[in-house]
Amino acid sequence: TDEAPPVQWVSRAEARQAASSPKTQANPAKTISVGAILGGIWLCGALLALCLQVFAYIRFQNCIRQNARGVYRTELAEVFEREKERKKIARRVALLVLPGAECPMLMGFVRAKLLIPDETMTLQDAEYIFRHELTHYNHRDLWLKAVLLLARCMHWFNPAAYLMLRAASEDIELACDHAVSADMSLAEKKRYGETILRSVSNQVSRRPAAMISRFSGDKESLMKRLQNLFDGRAKKRGGAFLLAVMMVLAVVGGSFAIRQDAG
């Protein structure tokens, strides 16, 4: 039997030159483009990063299905419905108790759920927490976070993508805080800030934060939120979305270029 032609590792320029050479056409050898190799490594890394996030999200969904329950305290349910009316939300958003949750959080792209750790919070705290999370719902911040997560997964090799996701998440929270506190008095803002601080005490575990909205965060983020709570300037989140879209398009365009060069 004839032996298979040897595999040669060449650059793109060498691959083009070899393909157009009459000698190569007479006796073809298998050539592997460096661009194709790098493209394959990038694709494997991006798929792995995305699968890890999706797996964590699905596992958390299963945890909710097994452990979450409805709210028994009538006053909390009434405050929640009142805040939904305030935000003019007609679609169903479930209010559930998830024992062991580190803080109130919003999740669910199709069937939204607002999860609280227990029912011991004061009605004042509940009003602020529900208003904050329902503002995230109205702003469609979960979808924005999904785009940011996709950009980070596609740029898994780029440290700037992880910094972008962190900075964008902070901007989203600042914009939400500003929307919630825009019509508050100074005393109300202080009480709102105290509600944020009280929510930190229960934060002990890690959740797929890129795909949910949490009422609290790490200490550095909380300090920024409290400082900006009394800053009257509006906080915008459009820059984060634009940057994420540009990063996604850059990778998609680069993959097409690599595919053309490989071909």
mmCIF file of C-alpha atoms in Angstrom, residues 1-141:
data_model
loop_
_atom_site.group_PDB
_atom_site.id
_atom_site.type_symbol
_atom_site.label_atom_id
_atom_site.label_comp_id
_atom_site.label_asym_id
_atom_site.label_seq_id
_atom_site.Cartn_x
_atom_site.Cartn_y
_atom_site.Cartn_z
ATOM 1 C CA THR A 1 0.000 0.000 0.000
ATOM 2 C CA ASP A 2 1.083 3.589 -0.676
ATOM 3 C CA GLU A 3 2.190 5.600 2.332
ATOM 4 C CA ALA A 4 0.127 8.710 3.198
ATOM 5 C CA PRO A 5 1.820 12.013 2.339
ATOM 6 C CA PRO A 6 3.539 13.648 5.325
ATOM 7 C CA VAL A 7 1.795 16.412 7.301
ATOM 8 C CA GLN A 8 3.567 19.774 7.072
ATOM 9 C CA TRP A 9 2.986 22.702 9.446
ATOM 10 C CA VAL A 10 3.179 25.912 7.439
ATOM 11 C CA SER A 11 2.170 29.545 7.699
ATOM 12 C CA ARG A 12 -0.624 31.079 5.621
ATOM 13 C CA ALA A 13 1.773 32.674 3.132
ATOM 14 C CA GLU A 14 3.631 29.388 2.688
ATOM 15 C CA ALA A 15 0.332 27.543 2.269
ATOM 16 C CA ARG A 16 -0.775 29.909 -0.531
ATOM 17 C CA GLN A 17 2.620 29.651 -2.249
ATOM 18 C CA ALA A 18 2.608 25.879 -1.979
ATOM 19 C CA ALA A 19 -0.921 25.638 -3.361
ATOM 20 C CA SER A 20 0.007 27.663 -6.474
ATOM 21 C CA SER A 21 3.263 25.846 -7.088
ATOM 22 C CA PRO A 22 3.198 23.396 -10.081
ATOM 23 C CA LYS A 23 5.480 21.032 -8.164
ATOM 24 C CA THR A 24 3.020 20.869 -5.283
ATOM 25 C CA GLN A 25 0.100 20.300 -7.617
ATOM 26 C CA ALA A 26 1.924 17.374 -9.199
ATOM 27 C CA ASN A 27 2.729 15.768 -5.844
ATOM 28 C CA PRO A 28 0.201 17.194 -3.291
ATOM 29 C CA ALA A 29 1.066 17.152 0.397
ATOM 30 C CA LYS A 30 -1.287 17.721 3.289
ATOM 31 C CA THR A 31 -0.859 21.285 4.621
ATOM 32 C CA ILE A 32 -2.403 22.689 7.797
ATOM 33 C CA SER A 33 -2.724 26.462 8.038
ATOM 34 C CA VAL A 34 -1.602 28.141 11.255
ATOM 35 C CA GLY A 35 -4.775 30.246 11.062
ATOM 36 C CA ALA A 36 -6.919 27.112 10.966
ATOM 37 C CA ILE A 37 -5.140 25.742 14.034
ATOM 38 C CA LEU A 38 -5.618 28.965 15.987
ATOM 39 C CA GLY A 39 -9.245 29.113 14.861
ATOM 40 C CA GLY A 40 -9.833 25.600 16.126
ATOM 41 C CA ILE A 41 -8.247 26.380 19.498
ATOM 42 C CA TRP A 42 -10.379 29.536 19.828
ATOM 43 C CA LEU A 43 -13.573 27.669 18.918
ATOM 44 C CA CYS A 44 -12.924 24.891 21.436
ATOM 45 C CA GLY A 45 -12.223 27.426 24.175
ATOM 46 C CA ALA A 46 -15.329 29.476 23.367
ATOM 47 C CA LEU A 47 -17.588 26.413 23.343
ATOM 48 C CA LEU A 48 -16.112 25.167 26.619
ATOM 49 C CA ALA A 49 -16.585 28.555 28.320
ATOM 50 C CA LEU A 50 -20.172 28.801 27.086
ATOM 51 C CA CYS A 51 -21.018 25.224 28.069
ATOM 52 C CA LEU A 52 -19.690 25.788 31.604
ATOM 53 C CA GLN A 53 -21.935 28.844 32.015
ATOM 54 C CA VAL A 54 -24.990 27.086 30.597
ATOM 55 C CA PHE A 55 -24.350 24.032 32.788
ATOM 56 C CA ALA A 56 -24.118 26.222 35.928
ATOM 57 C CA TYR A 57 -27.336 27.998 34.960
ATOM 58 C CA ILE A 58 -29.204 24.730 34.331
ATOM 59 C CA ARG A 59 -27.961 23.318 37.625
ATOM 60 C CA PHE A 60 -29.227 26.415 39.428
ATOM 61 C CA GLN A 61 -32.588 26.074 37.658
ATOM 62 C CA ASN A 62 -32.819 22.489 38.898
ATOM 63 C CA CYS A 63 -32.010 23.681 42.416
ATOM 64 C CA ILE A 64 -34.894 26.158 42.186
ATOM 65 C CA ARG A 65 -37.326 23.499 40.958
ATOM 66 C CA GLN A 66 -36.401 21.203 43.832
ATOM 67 C CA ASN A 67 -36.183 23.695 46.706
ATOM 68 C CA ALA A 68 -38.104 26.896 45.912
ATOM 69 C CA ARG A 69 -41.616 27.459 47.201
ATOM 70 C CA GLY A 70 -44.265 30.132 47.085
ATOM 71 C CA VAL A 71 -44.550 32.993 49.557
ATOM 72 C CA TYR A 72 -46.744 32.321 52.601
ATOM 73 C CA ARG A 73 -46.592 35.825 54.064
ATOM 74 C CA THR A 74 -49.546 37.713 52.627
ATOM 75 C CA GLU A 75 -48.059 41.170 53.253
ATOM 76 C CA LEU A 76 -44.991 40.381 51.121
ATOM 77 C CA ALA A 77 -47.152 39.196 48.235
ATOM 78 C CA GLU A 78 -49.200 42.379 48.466
ATOM 79 C CA VAL A 79 -46.087 44.586 48.380
ATOM 80 C CA PHE A 80 -44.823 42.625 45.392
ATOM 81 C CA GLU A 81 -48.067 43.073 43.464
ATOM 82 C CA ARG A 82 -48.126 46.753 44.336
ATOM 83 C CA GLU A 83 -44.597 47.212 42.971
ATOM 84 C CA LYS A 84 -45.535 45.338 39.799
ATOM 85 C CA GLU A 85 -48.413 47.775 39.291
ATOM 86 C CA ARG A 86 -46.060 50.668 39.975
ATOM 87 C CA LYS A 87 -43.724 49.387 37.239
ATOM 88 C CA LYS A 88 -46.685 48.621 34.939
ATOM 89 C CA ILE A 89 -45.696 44.974 34.585
ATOM 90 C CA ALA A 90 -48.582 42.936 33.207
ATOM 91 C CA ARG A 91 -46.707 39.701 32.543
ATOM 92 C CA ARG A 92 -46.392 37.112 35.280
ATOM 93 C CA VAL A 93 -43.301 37.347 37.463
ATOM 94 C CA ALA A 94 -43.199 34.679 40.173
ATOM 95 C CA LEU A 95 -42.163 35.543 43.722
ATOM 96 C CA LEU A 96 -40.490 32.499 45.305
ATOM 97 C CA VAL A 97 -38.606 31.681 48.473
ATOM 98 C CA LEU A 98 -35.324 29.822 47.926
ATOM 99 C CA PRO A 99 -33.834 28.758 51.300
ATOM 100 C CA GLY A 100 -30.080 29.247 51.297
ATOM 101 C CA ALA A 101 -30.053 31.956 48.625
ATOM 102 C CA GLU A 102 -27.440 34.553 49.507
ATOM 103 C CA CYS A 103 -29.578 37.557 48.554
ATOM 104 C CA PRO A 104 -32.672 38.486 46.528
ATOM 105 C CA MET A 105 -32.174 37.854 42.815
ATOM 106 C CA LEU A 106 -34.027 37.961 39.517
ATOM 107 C CA MET A 107 -33.613 35.206 36.937
ATOM 108 C CA GLY A 108 -35.409 33.646 33.993
ATOM 109 C CA PHE A 109 -35.397 34.861 30.394
ATOM 110 C CA VAL A 110 -38.864 33.564 29.506
ATOM 111 C CA ARG A 111 -40.519 32.867 32.869
ATOM 112 C CA ALA A 112 -39.074 35.456 35.217
ATOM 113 C CA LYS A 113 -38.703 34.624 38.913
ATOM 114 C CA LEU A 114 -37.780 36.856 41.820
ATOM 115 C CA LEU A 115 -36.104 34.742 44.498
ATOM 116 C CA ILE A 116 -35.762 35.768 48.139
ATOM 117 C CA PRO A 117 -33.870 33.850 50.869
ATOM 118 C CA ASP A 118 -36.709 33.958 53.408
ATOM 119 C CA GLU A 119 -39.771 35.940 54.459
ATOM 120 C CA THR A 120 -38.292 37.699 57.486
ATOM 121 C CA MET A 121 -37.479 41.007 55.739
ATOM 122 C CA THR A 122 -39.340 44.137 56.736
ATOM 123 C CA LEU A 123 -42.018 45.479 54.431
ATOM 124 C CA GLN A 124 -39.877 48.581 53.816
ATOM 125 C CA ASP A 125 -36.928 46.446 52.729
ATOM 126 C CA ALA A 126 -39.235 44.319 50.600
ATOM 127 C CA GLU A 127 -40.550 47.407 48.819
ATOM 128 C CA TYR A 128 -37.043 48.584 47.908
ATOM 129 C CA ILE A 129 -35.836 45.109 46.930
ATOM 130 C CA PHE A 130 -38.854 44.356 44.751
ATOM 131 C CA ARG A 131 -38.664 47.778 43.105
ATOM 132 C CA HIS A 132 -34.983 47.284 42.321
ATOM 133 C CA GLU A 133 -35.360 43.833 40.809
ATOM 134 C CA LEU A 134 -38.477 44.749 38.839
ATOM 135 C CA THR A 135 -36.561 47.717 37.418
ATOM 136 C CA HIS A 136 -34.002 45.204 36.129
ATOM 137 C CA TYR A 137 -36.914 43.318 34.575
ATOM 138 C CA ASN A 138 -38.255 46.428 32.841
ATOM 139 C CA HIS A 139 -34.780 47.326 31.582
ATOM 140 C CA ARG A 140 -34.312 43.777 30.215
ATOM 141 C CA ASP A 141 -30.973 43.639 31.995
#
